[in-house]
Structure formats: C-alpha cells, structure tokens
Amino acid sequence: MRLMQNIHSDTRETYRERLSPGLWLLVTIALAGPMVSLVLTPLDASLALLVGGGVSLVLVTLSIVLSPTVRVIDGVLHAGRAHIDAVWLGEPAEFSGEDARARRTHQIARDGWNLLRGGIDGVVVVPVTDPDDPMNSWTISSRTPDRLAAAIRAARAQCG
C-alpha cells in the first residue's frame, strides 16, 4: 500500500480563505425554510415542517459550499475561478475599515478584476504588470487582508 503525500515542498498552499457569507446572511438565507413551511402548512403540518427544515439546510449548505475561495499556491494567486501567476503581480495593498469601503465603492478600479463579497470588511488591491492583460488590477475581499498580502509578496519573491 502506497501512501499519498505531497513530496514537493513548493506545492503547498501558503494562503487559503473561503469567502463564505457572514452569520447574519446565513440566518437570512435560512428564513426561506419557515416561509416554505407556512405555505405547505394547510396541506400537512408535519410535511411542512420537514420540507421547511430541508430547504433551510440545503440553502445554507449551498451558500457555504459554493462560496469562492482565495488561495495562493505554487506562485499562483487564485481568486474564485480566476488565477494569475505571481510574476505578473505588483505590490499588494491591504485596506480595512473606511479605506476598504472606499476601495469597494467609489474608488474601485473600473479597469480591474473584482472579487467582492458583502459582509467581509477587508480588501486587497493587487496591480497587474502583464502588458497583455486587459485588467490593470485585482481587488479581492478578505477577512485577513494582511495575511493575503503577505502570501502574495512571498509568492512574488519565490518567482523572481
């Protein structure tokens, strides 16, 4: 029997974060179940309770499982379905509080790629240095923008 293991030290993830919804959004999503129960109550109360609970469970589970992930692995930044080699990234800037709010709203890079999620305060803005890339920057939501920026810096140092 052969054990599966990662024998390459450079293939481990240096950063990983799932941009799942916050607690209040999950509670709001879960309220769809009681609404379904109310609709089905005239038919059968026990069926209504069962279906309502199932709807809440399925919706909350899907909202967590289908949330995009941000990760840095093998010198590549992955944000949701998009990815870019760290060679083509400039110096990342992390923002929180009012600065992050400004970067998500009126100061957002209109010629950039954005992965923003409500309920997540921090933002990391990374310039793209690839002359062939139509995007000039990436703006990414993060609960730990300092750690994401540090992982991007480490990936850049590893590449070059």
PDB file of N, CA and C in Angstrom, residues 41-147:
ATOM      1  N   THR A  41     -48.227  24.366   5.225  1.00  0.00           N
ATOM      2  CA  THR A  41     -48.966  24.001   6.433  1.00  0.00           C
ATOM      3  C   THR A  41     -50.417  23.587   6.160  1.00  0.00           C
ATOM      4  N   PRO A  42     -51.150  24.256   5.271  1.00  0.00           N
ATOM      5  CA  PRO A  42     -52.525  23.819   5.017  1.00  0.00           C
ATOM      6  C   PRO A  42     -52.621  22.388   4.461  1.00  0.00           C
ATOM      7  N   LEU A  43     -51.588  21.939   3.780  1.00  0.00           N
ATOM      8  CA  LEU A  43     -51.603  20.576   3.236  1.00  0.00           C
ATOM      9  C   LEU A  43     -51.359  19.535   4.328  1.00  0.00           C
ATOM     10  N   ASP A  44     -50.229  19.704   5.032  1.00  0.00           N
ATOM     11  CA  ASP A  44     -49.866  18.763   6.094  1.00  0.00           C
ATOM     12  C   ASP A  44     -48.794  19.414   6.959  1.00  0.00           C
ATOM     13  N   ALA A  45     -49.058  19.555   8.244  1.00  0.00           N
ATOM     14  CA  ALA A  45     -48.153  20.264   9.149  1.00  0.00           C
ATOM     15  C   ALA A  45     -46.802  19.563   9.282  1.00  0.00           C
ATOM     16  N   SER A  46     -46.809  18.239   9.398  1.00  0.00           N
ATOM     17  CA  SER A  46     -45.533  17.528   9.555  1.00  0.00           C
ATOM     18  C   SER A  46     -44.719  17.575   8.265  1.00  0.00           C
ATOM     19  N   LEU A  47     -45.382  17.476   7.129  1.00  0.00           N
ATOM     20  CA  LEU A  47     -44.692  17.597   5.840  1.00  0.00           C
ATOM     21  C   LEU A  47     -44.113  19.006   5.698  1.00  0.00           C
ATOM     22  N   ALA A  48     -44.884  20.007   6.101  1.00  0.00           N
ATOM     23  CA  ALA A  48     -44.430  21.396   6.015  1.00  0.00           C
ATOM     24  C   ALA A  48     -43.182  21.600   6.854  1.00  0.00           C
ATOM     25  N   LEU A  49     -43.160  21.037   8.054  1.00  0.00           N
ATOM     26  CA  LEU A  49     -42.005  21.174   8.937  1.00  0.00           C
ATOM     27  C   LEU A  49     -40.776  20.491   8.347  1.00  0.00           C
ATOM     28  N   LEU A  50     -40.977  19.313   7.810  1.00  0.00           N
ATOM     29  CA  LEU A  50     -39.881  18.550   7.219  1.00  0.00           C
ATOM     30  C   LEU A  50     -39.315  19.244   5.986  1.00  0.00           C
ATOM     31  N   VAL A  51     -40.178  19.682   5.087  1.00  0.00           N
ATOM     32  CA  VAL A  51     -39.724  20.352   3.861  1.00  0.00           C
ATOM     33  C   VAL A  51     -39.070  21.690   4.195  1.00  0.00           C
ATOM     34  N   GLY A  52     -39.655  22.443   5.117  1.00  0.00           N
ATOM     35  CA  GLY A  52     -39.071  23.728   5.509  1.00  0.00           C
ATOM     36  C   GLY A  52     -37.681  23.574   6.090  1.00  0.00           C
ATOM     37  N   GLY A  53     -37.504  22.591   6.963  1.00  0.00           N
ATOM     38  CA  GLY A  53     -36.179  22.333   7.528  1.00  0.00           C
ATOM     39  C   GLY A  53     -35.185  21.916   6.458  1.00  0.00           C
ATOM     40  N   GLY A  54     -35.661  21.094   5.517  1.00  0.00           N
ATOM     41  CA  GLY A  54     -34.791  20.658   4.417  1.00  0.00           C
ATOM     42  C   GLY A  54     -34.369  21.814   3.525  1.00  0.00           C
ATOM     43  N   VAL A  55     -35.308  22.705   3.240  1.00  0.00           N
ATOM     44  CA  VAL A  55     -34.999  23.868   2.405  1.00  0.00           C
ATOM     45  C   VAL A  55     -33.950  24.748   3.096  1.00  0.00           C
ATOM     46  N   SER A  56     -34.136  25.003   4.381  1.00  0.00           N
ATOM     47  CA  SER A  56     -33.151  25.808   5.118  1.00  0.00           C
ATOM     48  C   SER A  56     -31.782  25.155   5.100  1.00  0.00           C
ATOM     49  N   LEU A  57     -31.733  23.877   5.368  1.00  0.00           N
ATOM     50  CA  LEU A  57     -30.464  23.156   5.397  1.00  0.00           C
ATOM     51  C   LEU A  57     -29.768  23.181   4.038  1.00  0.00           C
ATOM     52  N   VAL A  58     -30.511  22.924   2.983  1.00  0.00           N
ATOM     53  CA  VAL A  58     -29.930  22.900   1.634  1.00  0.00           C
ATOM     54  C   VAL A  58     -29.417  24.280   1.236  1.00  0.00           C
ATOM     55  N   LEU A  59     -30.201  25.319   1.475  1.00  0.00           N
ATOM     56  CA  LEU A  59     -29.791  26.662   1.077  1.00  0.00           C
ATOM     57  C   LEU A  59     -28.563  27.153   1.845  1.00  0.00           C
ATOM     58  N   VAL A  60     -28.520  26.909   3.139  1.00  0.00           N
ATOM     59  CA  VAL A  60     -27.353  27.328   3.936  1.00  0.00           C
ATOM     60  C   VAL A  60     -26.115  26.542   3.499  1.00  0.00           C
ATOM     61  N   THR A  61     -26.280  25.238   3.305  1.00  0.00           N
ATOM     62  CA  THR A  61     -25.147  24.412   2.870  1.00  0.00           C
ATOM     63  C   THR A  61     -24.626  24.867   1.515  1.00  0.00           C
ATOM     64  N   LEU A  62     -25.521  25.107   0.567  1.00  0.00           N
ATOM     65  CA  LEU A  62     -25.095  25.551  -0.760  1.00  0.00           C
ATOM     66  C   LEU A  62     -24.417  26.914  -0.718  1.00  0.00           C
ATOM     67  N   SER A  63     -24.919  27.809   0.119  1.00  0.00           N
ATOM     68  CA  SER A  63     -24.299  29.138   0.179  1.00  0.00           C
ATOM     69  C   SER A  63     -22.886  29.073   0.747  1.00  0.00           C
ATOM     70  N   ILE A  64     -22.603  28.103   1.574  1.00  0.00           N
ATOM     71  CA  ILE A  64     -21.247  27.945   2.106  1.00  0.00           C
ATOM     72  C   ILE A  64     -20.360  27.188   1.129  1.00  0.00           C
ATOM     73  N   VAL A  65     -20.864  26.080   0.609  1.00  0.00           N
ATOM     74  CA  VAL A  65     -20.064  25.240  -0.279  1.00  0.00           C
ATOM     75  C   VAL A  65     -19.734  25.939  -1.599  1.00  0.00           C
ATOM     76  N   LEU A  66     -20.663  26.729  -2.117  1.00  0.00           N
ATOM     77  CA  LEU A  66     -20.453  27.391  -3.402  1.00  0.00           C
ATOM     78  C   LEU A  66     -19.747  28.743  -3.286  1.00  0.00           C
ATOM     79  N   SER A  67     -19.353  29.123  -2.085  1.00  0.00           N
ATOM     80  CA  SER A  67     -18.627  30.378  -1.902  1.00  0.00           C
ATOM     81  C   SER A  67     -17.247  30.278  -2.551  1.00  0.00           C
ATOM     82  N   PRO A  68     -16.791  31.354  -3.165  1.00  0.00           N
ATOM     83  CA  PRO A  68     -15.467  31.305  -3.800  1.00  0.00           C
ATOM     84  C   PRO A  68     -14.357  31.233  -2.762  1.00  0.00           C
ATOM     85  N   THR A  69     -13.233  30.688  -3.168  1.00  0.00           N
ATOM     86  CA  THR A  69     -12.059  30.641  -2.300  1.00  0.00           C
ATOM     87  C   THR A  69     -10.958  31.516  -2.885  1.00  0.00           C
ATOM     88  N   VAL A  70     -10.163  32.062  -2.003  1.00  0.00           N
ATOM     89  CA  VAL A  70      -8.973  32.809  -2.386  1.00  0.00           C
ATOM     90  C   VAL A  70      -7.803  32.015  -1.847  1.00  0.00           C
ATOM     91  N   ARG A  71      -6.836  31.706  -2.722  1.00  0.00           N
ATOM     92  CA  ARG A  71      -5.683  30.949  -2.252  1.00  0.00           C
ATOM     93  C   ARG A  71      -4.449  31.308  -3.053  1.00  0.00           C
ATOM     94  N   VAL A  72      -3.319  31.101  -2.435  1.00  0.00           N
ATOM     95  CA  VAL A  72      -2.030  31.282  -3.080  1.00  0.00           C
ATOM     96  C   VAL A  72      -1.316  29.946  -2.985  1.00  0.00           C
ATOM     97  N   ILE A  73      -1.003  29.384  -4.145  1.00  0.00           N
ATOM     98  CA  ILE A  73      -0.359  28.068  -4.199  1.00  0.00           C
ATOM     99  C   ILE A  73       0.579  28.024  -5.405  1.00  0.00           C
ATOM    100  N   ASP A  74       1.757  27.513  -5.206  1.00  0.00           N
ATOM    101  CA  ASP A  74       2.746  27.364  -6.284  1.00  0.00           C
ATOM    102  C   ASP A  74       3.019  28.657  -7.032  1.00  0.00           C
ATOM    103  N   GLY A  75       3.038  29.778  -6.337  1.00  0.00           N
ATOM    104  CA  GLY A  75       3.326  31.044  -7.000  1.00  0.00           C
ATOM    105  C   GLY A  75       2.191  31.549  -7.860  1.00  0.00           C
ATOM    106  N   VAL A  76       0.977  31.069  -7.614  1.00  0.00           N
ATOM    107  CA  VAL A  76      -0.193  31.483  -8.383  1.00  0.00           C
ATOM    108  C   VAL A  76      -1.268  31.951  -7.413  1.00  0.00           C
ATOM    109  N   LEU A  77      -1.852  33.111  -7.718  1.00  0.00           N
ATOM    110  CA  LEU A  77      -2.968  33.634  -6.942  1.00  0.00           C
ATOM    111  C   LEU A  77      -4.261  33.162  -7.592  1.00  0.00           C
ATOM    112  N   HIS A  78      -5.090  32.465  -6.823  1.00  0.00           N
ATOM    113  CA  HIS A  78      -6.400  32.001  -7.278  1.00  0.00           C
ATOM    114  C   HIS A  78      -7.450  32.782  -6.503  1.00  0.00           C
ATOM    115  N   ALA A  79      -8.373  33.386  -7.226  1.00  0.00           N
ATOM    116  CA  ALA A  79      -9.474  34.109  -6.587  1.00  0.00           C
ATOM    117  C   ALA A  79     -10.752  33.684  -7.301  1.00  0.00           C
ATOM    118  N   GLY A  80     -11.498  32.798  -6.652  1.00  0.00           N
ATOM    119  CA  GLY A  80     -12.659  32.221  -7.329  1.00  0.00           C
ATOM    120  C   GLY A  80     -12.174  31.343  -8.464  1.00  0.00           C
ATOM    121  N   ARG A  81     -12.729  31.543  -9.655  1.00  0.00           N
ATOM    122  CA  ARG A  81     -12.318  30.758 -10.824  1.00  0.00           C
ATOM    123  C   ARG A  81     -11.109  31.334 -11.538  1.00  0.00           C
ATOM    124  N   ALA A  82     -10.767  32.576 -11.234  1.00  0.00           N
ATOM    125  CA  ALA A  82      -9.650  33.242 -11.909  1.00  0.00           C
ATOM    126  C   ALA A  82      -8.329  32.915 -11.218  1.00  0.00           C
ATOM    127  N   HIS A  83      -7.266  32.973 -11.992  1.00  0.00           N
ATOM    128  CA  HIS A  83      -5.929  32.779 -11.426  1.00  0.00           C
ATOM    129  C   HIS A  83      -4.910  33.558 -12.244  1.00  0.00           C
ATOM    130  N   ILE A  84      -3.818  33.931 -11.592  1.00  0.00           N
ATOM    131  CA  ILE A  84      -2.747  34.677 -12.253  1.00  0.00           C
ATOM    132  C   ILE A  84      -1.429  34.323 -11.571  1.00  0.00           C
ATOM    133  N   ASP A  85      -0.387  34.171 -12.388  1.00  0.00           N
ATOM    134  CA  ASP A  85       0.944  33.908 -11.838  1.00  0.00           C
ATOM    135  C   ASP A  85       1.437  35.127 -11.075  1.00  0.00           C
ATOM    136  N   ALA A  86       2.115  34.884  -9.975  1.00  0.00           N
ATOM    137  CA  ALA A  86       2.623  35.970  -9.141  1.00  0.00           C
ATOM    138  C   ALA A  86       3.679  36.799  -9.856  1.00  0.00           C
ATOM    139  N   VAL A  87       4.272  36.256 -10.916  1.00  0.00           N
ATOM    140  CA  VAL A  87       5.250  37.001 -11.703  1.00  0.00           C
ATOM    141  C   VAL A  87       4.625  38.283 -12.253  1.00  0.00           C
ATOM    142  N   TRP A  88       3.335  38.229 -12.558  1.00  0.00           N
ATOM    143  CA  TRP A  88       2.628  39.349 -13.173  1.00  0.00           C
ATOM    144  C   TRP A  88       1.924  40.240 -12.152  1.00  0.00           C
ATOM    145  N   LEU A  89       2.240  40.102 -10.894  1.00  0.00           N
ATOM    146  CA  LEU A  89       1.591  40.904  -9.858  1.00  0.00           C
ATOM    147  C   LEU A  89       2.555  41.948  -9.308  1.00  0.00           C
ATOM    148  N   GLY A  90       2.014  43.127  -9.025  1.00  0.00           N
ATOM    149  CA  GLY A  90       2.791  44.181  -8.386  1.00  0.00           C
ATOM    150  C   GLY A  90       2.669  44.080  -6.876  1.00  0.00           C
ATOM    151  N   GLU A  91       3.025  45.139  -6.204  1.00  0.00           N
ATOM    152  CA  GLU A  91       2.987  45.181  -4.740  1.00  0.00           C
ATOM    153  C   GLU A  91       1.537  45.279  -4.253  1.00  0.00           C
ATOM    154  N   PRO A  92       1.082  44.286  -3.471  1.00  0.00           N
ATOM    155  CA  PRO A  92      -0.302  44.329  -2.977  1.00  0.00           C
ATOM    156  C   PRO A  92      -0.475  45.382  -1.886  1.00  0.00           C
ATOM    157  N   ALA A  93      -1.663  45.966  -1.859  1.00  0.00           N
ATOM    158  CA  ALA A  93      -2.007  46.933  -0.818  1.00  0.00           C
ATOM    159  C   ALA A  93      -3.239  46.428  -0.098  1.00  0.00           C
ATOM    160  N   GLU A  94      -3.169  46.366   1.234  1.00  0.00           N
ATOM    161  CA  GLU A  94      -4.308  45.885   2.008  1.00  0.00           C
ATOM    162  C   GLU A  94      -5.040  47.061   2.638  1.00  0.00           C
ATOM    163  N   PHE A  95      -6.358  46.939   2.698  1.00  0.00           N
ATOM    164  CA  PHE A  95      -7.201  48.003   3.231  1.00  0.00           C
ATOM    165  C   PHE A  95      -8.230  47.401   4.177  1.00  0.00           C
ATOM    166  N   SER A  96      -8.600  48.172   5.182  1.00  0.00           N
ATOM    167  CA  SER A  96      -9.674  47.767   6.087  1.00  0.00           C
ATOM    168  C   SER A  96     -10.427  49.017   6.521  1.00  0.00           C
ATOM    169  N   GLY A  97     -11.585  48.817   7.105  1.00  0.00           N
ATOM    170  CA  GLY A  97     -12.392  49.934   7.593  1.00  0.00           C
ATOM    171  C   GLY A  97     -12.880  50.827   6.475  1.00  0.00           C
ATOM    172  N   GLU A  98     -12.788  52.138   6.688  1.00  0.00           N
ATOM    173  CA  GLU A  98     -13.268  53.112   5.703  1.00  0.00           C
ATOM    174  C   GLU A  98     -12.471  53.067   4.402  1.00  0.00           C
ATOM    175  N   ASP A  99     -11.163  52.788   4.497  1.00  0.00           N
ATOM    176  CA  ASP A  99     -10.359  52.690   3.282  1.00  0.00           C
ATOM    177  C   ASP A  99     -10.831  51.533   2.409  1.00  0.00           C
ATOM    178  N   ALA A 100     -11.155  50.400   3.029  1.00  0.00           N
ATOM    179  CA  ALA A 100     -11.653  49.244   2.279  1.00  0.00           C
ATOM    180  C   ALA A 100     -13.014  49.558   1.669  1.00  0.00           C
ATOM    181  N   ARG A 101     -13.848  50.242   2.411  1.00  0.00           N
ATOM    182  CA  ARG A 101     -15.170  50.618   1.886  1.00  0.00           C
ATOM    183  C   ARG A 101     -15.018  51.505   0.654  1.00  0.00           C
ATOM    184  N   ALA A 102     -14.093  52.438   0.709  1.00  0.00           N
ATOM    185  CA  ALA A 102     -13.846  53.313  -0.433  1.00  0.00           C
ATOM    186  C   ALA A 102     -13.346  52.516  -1.634  1.00  0.00           C
ATOM    187  N   ARG A 103     -12.467  51.546  -1.395  1.00  0.00           N
ATOM    188  CA  ARG A 103     -11.936  50.720  -2.492  1.00  0.00           C
ATOM    189  C   ARG A 103     -13.011  49.820  -3.103  1.00  0.00           C
ATOM    190  N   ARG A 104     -14.038  49.488  -2.330  1.00  0.00           N
ATOM    191  CA  ARG A 104     -15.138  48.654  -2.847  1.00  0.00           C
ATOM    192  C   ARG A 104     -16.200  49.485  -3.553  1.00  0.00           C
ATOM    193  N   THR A 105     -16.222  50.778  -3.329  1.00  0.00           N
ATOM    194  CA  THR A 105     -17.303  51.611  -3.877  1.00  0.00           C
ATOM    195  C   THR A 105     -16.756  52.643  -4.862  1.00  0.00           C
ATOM    196  N   HIS A 106     -16.617  53.875  -4.448  1.00  0.00           N
ATOM    197  CA  HIS A 106     -16.292  54.944  -5.387  1.00  0.00           C
ATOM    198  C   HIS A 106     -14.837  54.956  -5.864  1.00  0.00           C
ATOM    199  N   GLN A 107     -13.927  54.301  -5.181  1.00  0.00           N
ATOM    200  CA  GLN A 107     -12.530  54.239  -5.618  1.00  0.00           C
ATOM    201  C   GLN A 107     -12.180  52.897  -6.264  1.00  0.00           C
ATOM    202  N   ILE A 108     -13.193  52.121  -6.634  1.00  0.00           N
ATOM    203  CA  ILE A 108     -12.925  50.812  -7.225  1.00  0.00           C
ATOM    204  C   ILE A 108     -12.273  50.983  -8.597  1.00  0.00           C
ATOM    205  N   ALA A 109     -11.364  50.099  -8.917  1.00  0.00           N
ATOM    206  CA  ALA A 109     -10.689  50.139 -10.216  1.00  0.00           C
ATOM    207  C   ALA A 109     -11.666  49.661 -11.282  1.00  0.00           C
ATOM    208  N   ARG A 110     -12.093  50.559 -12.129  1.00  0.00           N
ATOM    209  CA  ARG A 110     -13.063  50.202 -13.163  1.00  0.00           C
ATOM    210  C   ARG A 110     -12.441  49.357 -14.277  1.00  0.00           C
ATOM    211  N   ASP A 111     -11.129  49.414 -14.398  1.00  0.00           N
ATOM    212  CA  ASP A 111     -10.438  48.594 -15.387  1.00  0.00           C
ATOM    213  C   ASP A 111      -9.759  47.400 -14.719  1.00  0.00           C
ATOM    214  N   GLY A 112     -10.294  46.995 -13.581  1.00  0.00           N
ATOM    215  CA  GLY A 112      -9.721  45.887 -12.827  1.00  0.00           C
ATOM    216  C   GLY A 112     -10.701  44.738 -12.670  1.00  0.00           C
ATOM    217  N   TRP A 113     -10.175  43.632 -12.166  1.00  0.00           N
ATOM    218  CA  TRP A 113     -10.991  42.441 -11.893  1.00  0.00           C
ATOM    219  C   TRP A 113     -11.324  42.453 -10.408  1.00  0.00           C
ATOM    220  N   ASN A 114     -12.582  42.201 -10.070  1.00  0.00           N
ATOM    221  CA  ASN A 114     -13.037  42.315  -8.691  1.00  0.00           C
ATOM    222  C   ASN A 114     -13.695  41.035  -8.204  1.00  0.00           C
ATOM    223  N   LEU A 115     -13.314  40.605  -7.015  1.00  0.00           N
ATOM    224  CA  LEU A 115     -13.996  39.524  -6.310  1.00  0.00           C
ATOM    225  C   LEU A 115     -14.366  40.084  -4.945  1.00  0.00           C
ATOM    226  N   LEU A 116     -15.566  40.629  -4.858  1.00  0.00           N
ATOM    227  CA  LEU A 116     -16.016  41.303  -3.644  1.00  0.00           C
ATOM    228  C   LEU A 116     -17.191  40.561  -3.051  1.00  0.00           C
ATOM    229  N   ARG A 117     -17.202  40.440  -1.733  1.00  0.00           N
ATOM    230  CA  ARG A 117     -18.292  39.786  -1.019  1.00  0.00           C
ATOM    231  C   ARG A 117     -18.765  40.683   0.102  1.00  0.00           C
ATOM    232  N   GLY A 118     -20.077  40.835   0.216  1.00  0.00           N
ATOM    233  CA  GLY A 118     -20.654  41.625   1.295  1.00  0.00           C
ATOM    234  C   GLY A 118     -20.401  40.958   2.639  1.00  0.00           C
ATOM    235  N   GLY A 119     -20.261  41.763   3.651  1.00  0.00           N
ATOM    236  CA  GLY A 119     -20.026  41.237   4.987  1.00  0.00           C
ATOM    237  C   GLY A 119     -18.572  40.952   5.286  1.00  0.00           C
ATOM    238  N   ILE A 120     -17.702  41.128   4.311  1.00  0.00           N
ATOM    239  CA  ILE A 120     -16.267  40.930   4.512  1.00  0.00           C
ATOM    240  C   ILE A 120     -15.619  42.300   4.416  1.00  0.00           C
ATOM    241  N   ASP A 121     -15.032  42.747   5.513  1.00  0.00           N
ATOM    242  CA  ASP A 121     -14.570  44.131   5.618  1.00  0.00           C
ATOM    243  C   ASP A 121     -13.307  44.409   4.814  1.00  0.00           C
ATOM    244  N   GLY A 122     -12.322  43.542   4.876  1.00  0.00           N
ATOM    245  CA  GLY A 122     -11.018  43.820   4.282  1.00  0.00           C
ATOM    246  C   GLY A 122     -10.986  43.656   2.775  1.00  0.00           C
ATOM    247  N   VAL A 123     -10.030  44.373   2.162  1.00  0.00           N
ATOM    248  CA  VAL A 123      -9.832  44.318   0.714  1.00  0.00           C
ATOM    249  C   VAL A 123      -8.336  44.354   0.442  1.00  0.00           C
ATOM    250  N   VAL A 124      -7.911  43.578  -0.555  1.00  0.00           N
ATOM    251  CA  VAL A 124      -6.534  43.639  -1.039  1.00  0.00           C
ATOM    252  C   VAL A 124      -6.597  44.039  -2.509  1.00  0.00           C
ATOM    253  N   VAL A 125      -5.820  45.052  -2.869  1.00  0.00           N
ATOM    254  CA  VAL A 125      -5.733  45.507  -4.256  1.00  0.00           C
ATOM    255  C   VAL A 125      -4.336  45.173  -4.747  1.00  0.00           C
ATOM    256  N   VAL A 126      -4.278  44.413  -5.858  1.00  0.00           N
ATOM    257  CA  VAL A 126      -3.001  43.977  -6.407  1.00  0.00           C
ATOM    258  C   VAL A 126      -2.888  44.471  -7.843  1.00  0.00           C
ATOM    259  N   PRO A 127      -1.881  45.290  -8.153  1.00  0.00           N
ATOM    260  CA  PRO A 127      -1.703  45.720  -9.540  1.00  0.00           C
ATOM    261  C   PRO A 127      -1.225  44.564 -10.415  1.00  0.00           C
ATOM    262  N   VAL A 128      -1.669  44.552 -11.664  1.00  0.00           N
ATOM    263  CA  VAL A 128      -1.253  43.545 -12.638  1.00  0.00           C
ATOM    264  C   VAL A 128      -0.246  44.203 -13.570  1.00  0.00           C
ATOM    265  N   THR A 129       0.936  43.597 -13.714  1.00  0.00           N
ATOM    266  CA  THR A 129       2.008  44.169 -14.526  1.00  0.00           C
ATOM    267  C   THR A 129       2.113  43.553 -15.912  1.00  0.00           C
ATOM    268  N   ASP A 130       1.286  42.584 -16.231  1.00  0.00           N
ATOM    269  CA  ASP A 130       1.313  41.939 -17.541  1.00  0.00           C
ATOM    270  C   ASP A 130       0.790  42.920 -18.594  1.00  0.00           C
ATOM    271  N   PRO A 131       1.610  43.291 -19.582  1.00  0.00           N
ATOM    272  CA  PRO A 131       1.153  44.263 -20.585  1.00  0.00           C
ATOM    273  C   PRO A 131       0.043  43.721 -21.492  1.00  0.00           C
ATOM    274  N   ASP A 132      -0.084  42.400 -21.584  1.00  0.00           N
ATOM    275  CA  ASP A 132      -1.114  41.807 -22.432  1.00  0.00           C
ATOM    276  C   ASP A 132      -2.431  41.578 -21.703  1.00  0.00           C
ATOM    277  N   ASP A 133      -2.446  41.787 -20.402  1.00  0.00           N
ATOM    278  CA  ASP A 133      -3.661  41.565 -19.615  1.00  0.00           C
ATOM    279  C   ASP A 133      -4.527  42.822 -19.669  1.00  0.00           C
ATOM    280  N   PRO A 134      -5.798  42.674 -20.031  1.00  0.00           N
ATOM    281  CA  PRO A 134      -6.673  43.854 -20.097  1.00  0.00           C
ATOM    282  C   PRO A 134      -7.014  44.424 -18.717  1.00  0.00           C
ATOM    283  N   MET A 135      -6.817  43.660 -17.674  1.00  0.00           N
ATOM    284  CA  MET A 135      -7.089  44.128 -16.320  1.00  0.00           C
ATOM    285  C   MET A 135      -5.835  44.778 -15.741  1.00  0.00           C
ATOM    286  N   ASN A 136      -6.005  45.928 -15.106  1.00  0.00           N
ATOM    287  CA  ASN A 136      -4.863  46.617 -14.513  1.00  0.00           C
ATOM    288  C   ASN A 136      -4.643  46.267 -13.059  1.00  0.00           C
ATOM    289  N   SER A 137      -5.665  45.684 -12.412  1.00  0.00           N
ATOM    290  CA  SER A 137      -5.521  45.310 -11.006  1.00  0.00           C
ATOM    291  C   SER A 137      -6.569  44.278 -10.634  1.00  0.00           C
ATOM    292  N   TRP A 138      -6.338  43.644  -9.490  1.00  0.00           N
ATOM    293  CA  TRP A 138      -7.314  42.738  -8.891  1.00  0.00           C
ATOM    294  C   TRP A 138      -7.693  43.317  -7.538  1.00  0.00           C
ATOM    295  N   THR A 139      -8.983  43.381  -7.260  1.00  0.00           N
ATOM    296  CA  THR A 139      -9.488  43.800  -5.961  1.00  0.00           C
ATOM    297  C   THR A 139     -10.206  42.609  -5.349  1.00  0.00           C
ATOM    298  N   ILE A 140      -9.734  42.147  -4.199  1.00  0.00           N
ATOM    299  CA  ILE A 140     -10.222  40.901  -3.612  1.00  0.00           C
ATOM    300  C   ILE A 140     -10.635  41.135  -2.163  1.00  0.00           C
ATOM    301  N   SER A 141     -11.842  40.702  -1.817  1.00  0.00           N
ATOM    302  CA  SER A 141     -12.277  40.743  -0.416  1.00  0.00           C
ATOM    303  C   SER A 141     -11.499  39.717   0.388  1.00  0.00           C
ATOM    304  N   SER A 142     -11.207  40.063   1.649  1.00  0.00           N
ATOM    305  CA  SER A 142     -10.509  39.139   2.531  1.00  0.00           C
ATOM    306  C   SER A 142     -10.783  39.504   3.976  1.00  0.00           C
ATOM    307  N   ARG A 143     -11.009  38.490   4.801  1.00  0.00           N
ATOM    308  CA  ARG A 143     -11.161  38.732   6.240  1.00  0.00           C
ATOM    309  C   ARG A 143      -9.815  39.024   6.898  1.00  0.00           C
ATOM    310  N   THR A 144      -8.731  38.562   6.258  1.00  0.00           N
ATOM    311  CA  THR A 144      -7.378  38.790   6.767  1.00  0.00           C
ATOM    312  C   THR A 144      -6.523  39.383   5.638  1.00  0.00           C
ATOM    313  N   PRO A 145      -6.751  40.649   5.291  1.00  0.00           N
ATOM    314  CA  PRO A 145      -6.024  41.233   4.161  1.00  0.00           C
ATOM    315  C   PRO A 145      -4.509  41.276   4.362  1.00  0.00           C
ATOM    316  N   ASP A 146      -4.060  41.417   5.603  1.00  0.00           N
ATOM    317  CA  ASP A 146      -2.617  41.431   5.847  1.00  0.00           C
ATOM    318  C   ASP A 146      -1.980  40.093   5.512  1.00  0.00           C
ATOM    319  N   ARG A 147      -2.650  39.002   5.858  1.00  0.00           N
ATOM    320  CA  ARG A 147      -2.119  37.670   5.548  1.00  0.00           C
ATOM    321  C   ARG A 147      -2.147  37.383   4.051  1.00  0.00           C
TER     322      ARG A 147
END
